[in-house]
Amino acid sequence: MKLRLEAGNDGFDLRFGDRLVLRHRHSCPAVVMSRGDPDILMIRGNFRISDTPSEPIAPAGWRTCYGGVELLDGDVPVVRIELAANVLKLRALVEGYDRLRVHFHAEPGETVWGGGEQMSYLALNGRAFPIWTSEPGVGRDKSTELTQIMDADGMAGGDYWNTNYPQPTFLTSCWLAVHLDASCYSVLDFTDPAFHAVDVWRSAAAFEIFADEGPMGLVSQLSARFGRQPQLPDWAIGGAIVGLKSGASSFDRMERFIDAGAAVSAVWCEDWAGVRETTFGRRLFWDWHNGARSAERYPDLKARIAGLHARGIRFMAYANPYIAVDGELYEEGRAGGHFCLQRNSDDVYLVDFGEFDCGVVDFTREATRAWFADRVLGREMLDIGIAGWMADFGEYLPTDLRLADGSDPMEAHNLWPVLWAEVNARAVESRGRTGDAVFFMRAGFSGVQEHCALLWAGDQSVDFTRHDGIGTVITGALSAGLVGNAYSHSDCGGYTSLHGNVRTEELMQRWCELAAFAPVMRSHEGNRPDDNLQYDSNAELLACFARWSRVHAHLSPYVRQLCIEASEAGLPAQRPLFLHYPHEPALFTLQDQFLYGADLLVAPVIAQGASAREVILPGEGHWRHVWTGDDYAPGTHTVPAPIGQPPVFYRPDSAFAALFAGLKEVL
């Protein structure tokens, strides 16, 4: 298929195969252009971005030209549209016009998904989504007291569109996808049902168009376009990763999990390089160095790691692309020219991360990418046996600094997570560890898929709230999976605990039930570990984590099959129901249950106090309840869901039916 122009008396249509992509009429021009006047404020990764566009032009006239069409304001050409295969290119022809608003055709009742990893809404209809990687915010609901408190403190409350991982790609229920191939600030705007609008903060834009007969083929195409991830290693899917950060005593605590019957594949100690205490909570010491602080907190770490590995247990750590000014690596980085600089001087640009300042490692410079990949991630981490790490952050690139390659920070900001992912993948590859060592990221943008094998859902609040609690993990995994990210997981137990919001036993139990049905199961102690329950706080929670870790490990043969499907067809492990049942429109907006592969349906309990929940079973033929063995017909059912028995169903004719039937014995 390729784009083609169909001219008419009052305008023209652009089609891709039999799909109408864009319609231009005198009464409804396809493009509006203007001059932008942006205002940008950043406080610790939280951005406030506004624009005051002026002198808008909505060119109604048009004429064909070689390779495309020109839009006319009167008799003057003001926008050129070029067509090439599946690429639609637009360029403003008037100097100073740096805003384009493009109206793509929308069919009546059409559902839209995409936008990267969206945490609040799977279906995007009726809302606009700025594409700008940032902190997602705490609370993310302007009506809640927590969000209001956080907004007053550094604009940190967030809203429904805020995400670590945005992507200017949308898919529709006509099985058409549109991708903006640009890293600038943009907005996917679906507030008008008459069209799908994309605002682009540039004078030129290129859109790639994809189409297929159904959603599986479309998702496969997108995954091929952005790059497919390597299969996860056996150790990552074969047990739980226990997150502990209490120094050397973490190893003793890990033994308690093992003694309780947990299937432990790795211990994750994000405090491996040291800690610092702040008013936000216990933070890490941002100096990714196996030096004095590390030796004090984890004596003989290399030997410890080797001993764990001999038992089949990996050791995982933490890193991010910033280095604290009071760290041992900072002076080496400054002397080597590895940091971003102030716009009007050669001084290092420092970012306040909340009671400590850091230099931003400048990944636009090849020597710096090599330095961080080899010197930091390679020698300090991989070479002492570390098997993986949280590759945190990537969203904070300010827009008023100077980059080594001379690029505009407004254009580089969204690309920063991709460069960060590339550096991590480069380090792993340099040690021959691709497909074995695993790093996981929360930040992303178009192209991160090629480098980052595993996402995690970021810093959810430790609660059941609609826009920032446990349920957002499902929405994030499903939306990210549609644009080429096969594997996602979350901080089991949640992360953000502020202003008296602390974990409950119910939340921790329900999060285990959810985490067991993700490709990777990993716990986290949160930002205030001393104020919150941990999975080893009491015997009941420890037994809960152990049970669900065994469920997770039991499913590893099935997850291996999902990894094969991801590498061969680009299908995500966790899937929205419509991916396999596209002829059931009622499934298009369903975001609180998912298919784990094609044969397992999971409906986690994400409402506080619930002991039952409504479950939609799609398709034809029966679904079998994992815990009771009862068969359910397709349709909507209210299913009992006491703690310890979340609604999970499987296809009795699945090749893995015996494996699924064995889950109740494991539990």
PDB file of C-alpha atoms in Angstrom, residues 41-49 134-164 279-280 283 352-354 393 396 442 459-461 467-468 495-499 501 527:
ATOM      1  CA  LEU A  41       9.082  25.990  33.366  1.00  0.00           C
ATOM      2  CA  MET A  42      10.698  22.896  34.915  1.00  0.00           C
ATOM      3  CA  ILE A  43      10.984  21.987  38.582  1.00  0.00           C
ATOM      4  CA  ARG A  44      12.556  18.577  39.262  1.00  0.00           C
ATOM      5  CA  GLY A  45      11.204  16.927  36.136  1.00  0.00           C
ATOM      6  CA  ASN A  46       7.756  18.517  36.382  1.00  0.00           C
ATOM      7  CA  PHE A  47       7.067  20.785  33.420  1.00  0.00           C
ATOM      8  CA  ARG A  48       4.583  23.569  32.853  1.00  0.00           C
ATOM      9  CA  ILE A  49       4.409  24.243  29.116  1.00  0.00           C
ATOM     10  CA  SER A 134       8.269  14.090  32.356  1.00  0.00           C
ATOM     11  CA  GLU A 135       7.576  13.007  35.889  1.00  0.00           C
ATOM     12  CA  PRO A 136       4.032  11.582  35.835  1.00  0.00           C
ATOM     13  CA  GLY A 137       3.086  13.382  39.024  1.00  0.00           C
ATOM     14  CA  VAL A 138       1.860  12.269  42.418  1.00  0.00           C
ATOM     15  CA  GLY A 139      -1.882  11.731  42.591  1.00  0.00           C
ATOM     16  CA  ARG A 140      -2.495  12.787  38.968  1.00  0.00           C
ATOM     17  CA  ASP A 141      -6.055  13.883  39.779  1.00  0.00           C
ATOM     18  CA  LYS A 142      -6.677  17.598  40.316  1.00  0.00           C
ATOM     19  CA  SER A 143      -9.712  16.877  42.505  1.00  0.00           C
ATOM     20  CA  THR A 144      -7.718  15.025  45.171  1.00  0.00           C
ATOM     21  CA  GLU A 145      -6.044  16.600  48.176  1.00  0.00           C
ATOM     22  CA  LEU A 146      -2.767  14.747  47.552  1.00  0.00           C
ATOM     23  CA  THR A 147      -2.475  16.116  44.005  1.00  0.00           C
ATOM     24  CA  GLN A 148      -3.278  19.628  45.209  1.00  0.00           C
ATOM     25  CA  ILE A 149      -0.609  19.434  47.912  1.00  0.00           C
ATOM     26  CA  MET A 150       1.960  18.179  45.417  1.00  0.00           C
ATOM     27  CA  ASP A 151       1.036  20.838  42.854  1.00  0.00           C
ATOM     28  CA  ALA A 152       1.783  23.477  45.467  1.00  0.00           C
ATOM     29  CA  ASP A 153       5.159  21.823  46.014  1.00  0.00           C
ATOM     30  CA  GLY A 154       7.042  22.090  42.733  1.00  0.00           C
ATOM     31  CA  MET A 155       4.138  21.451  40.308  1.00  0.00           C
ATOM     32  CA  ALA A 156       4.444  17.775  41.246  1.00  0.00           C
ATOM     33  CA  GLY A 157       0.777  16.730  41.246  1.00  0.00           C
ATOM     34  CA  GLY A 158       0.499  15.758  37.598  1.00  0.00           C
ATOM     35  CA  ASP A 159      -2.577  15.132  35.460  1.00  0.00           C
ATOM     36  CA  TYR A 160      -4.040  12.336  33.365  1.00  0.00           C
ATOM     37  CA  TRP A 161      -1.687  12.929  30.426  1.00  0.00           C
ATOM     38  CA  ASN A 162       1.591  13.133  32.340  1.00  0.00           C
ATOM     39  CA  THR A 163       3.807  10.136  31.639  1.00  0.00           C
ATOM     40  CA  ASN A 164       7.443   9.088  31.736  1.00  0.00           C
ATOM     41  CA  THR A 279      12.704  15.188  53.363  1.00  0.00           C
ATOM     42  CA  PHE A 280      11.234  13.201  50.437  1.00  0.00           C
ATOM     43  CA  ARG A 283      17.240   8.575  48.461  1.00  0.00           C
ATOM     44  CA  ASP A 352      18.319  20.380  41.640  1.00  0.00           C
ATOM     45  CA  PHE A 353      16.945  16.921  42.376  1.00  0.00           C
ATOM     46  CA  GLY A 354      15.573  17.881  45.762  1.00  0.00           C
ATOM     47  CA  PHE A 393      15.079   8.714  35.003  1.00  0.00           C
ATOM     48  CA  TYR A 396      14.678  15.679  33.189  1.00  0.00           C
ATOM     49  CA  ARG A 442      10.459   3.961  33.121  1.00  0.00           C
ATOM     50  CA  ASP A 459       6.322   5.466  40.743  1.00  0.00           C
ATOM     51  CA  GLN A 460       2.706   4.601  41.551  1.00  0.00           C
ATOM     52  CA  SER A 461       1.243   5.835  44.818  1.00  0.00           C
ATOM     53  CA  HIS A 467      -5.121   7.830  38.382  1.00  0.00           C
ATOM     54  CA  ASP A 468      -2.014   6.944  40.413  1.00  0.00           C
ATOM     55  CA  TYR A 495       6.437   3.286  45.496  1.00  0.00           C
ATOM     56  CA  THR A 496       5.310   6.792  46.426  1.00  0.00           C
ATOM     57  CA  SER A 497       4.352   7.322  50.056  1.00  0.00           C
ATOM     58  CA  LEU A 498       3.850  10.968  51.043  1.00  0.00           C
ATOM     59  CA  HIS A 499       1.695  13.026  53.398  1.00  0.00           C
ATOM     60  CA  ASN A 501      -0.337   7.846  52.424  1.00  0.00           C
ATOM     61  CA  ASN A 527      10.570   5.930  48.953  1.00  0.00           C
TER      62      ASN A 527
END
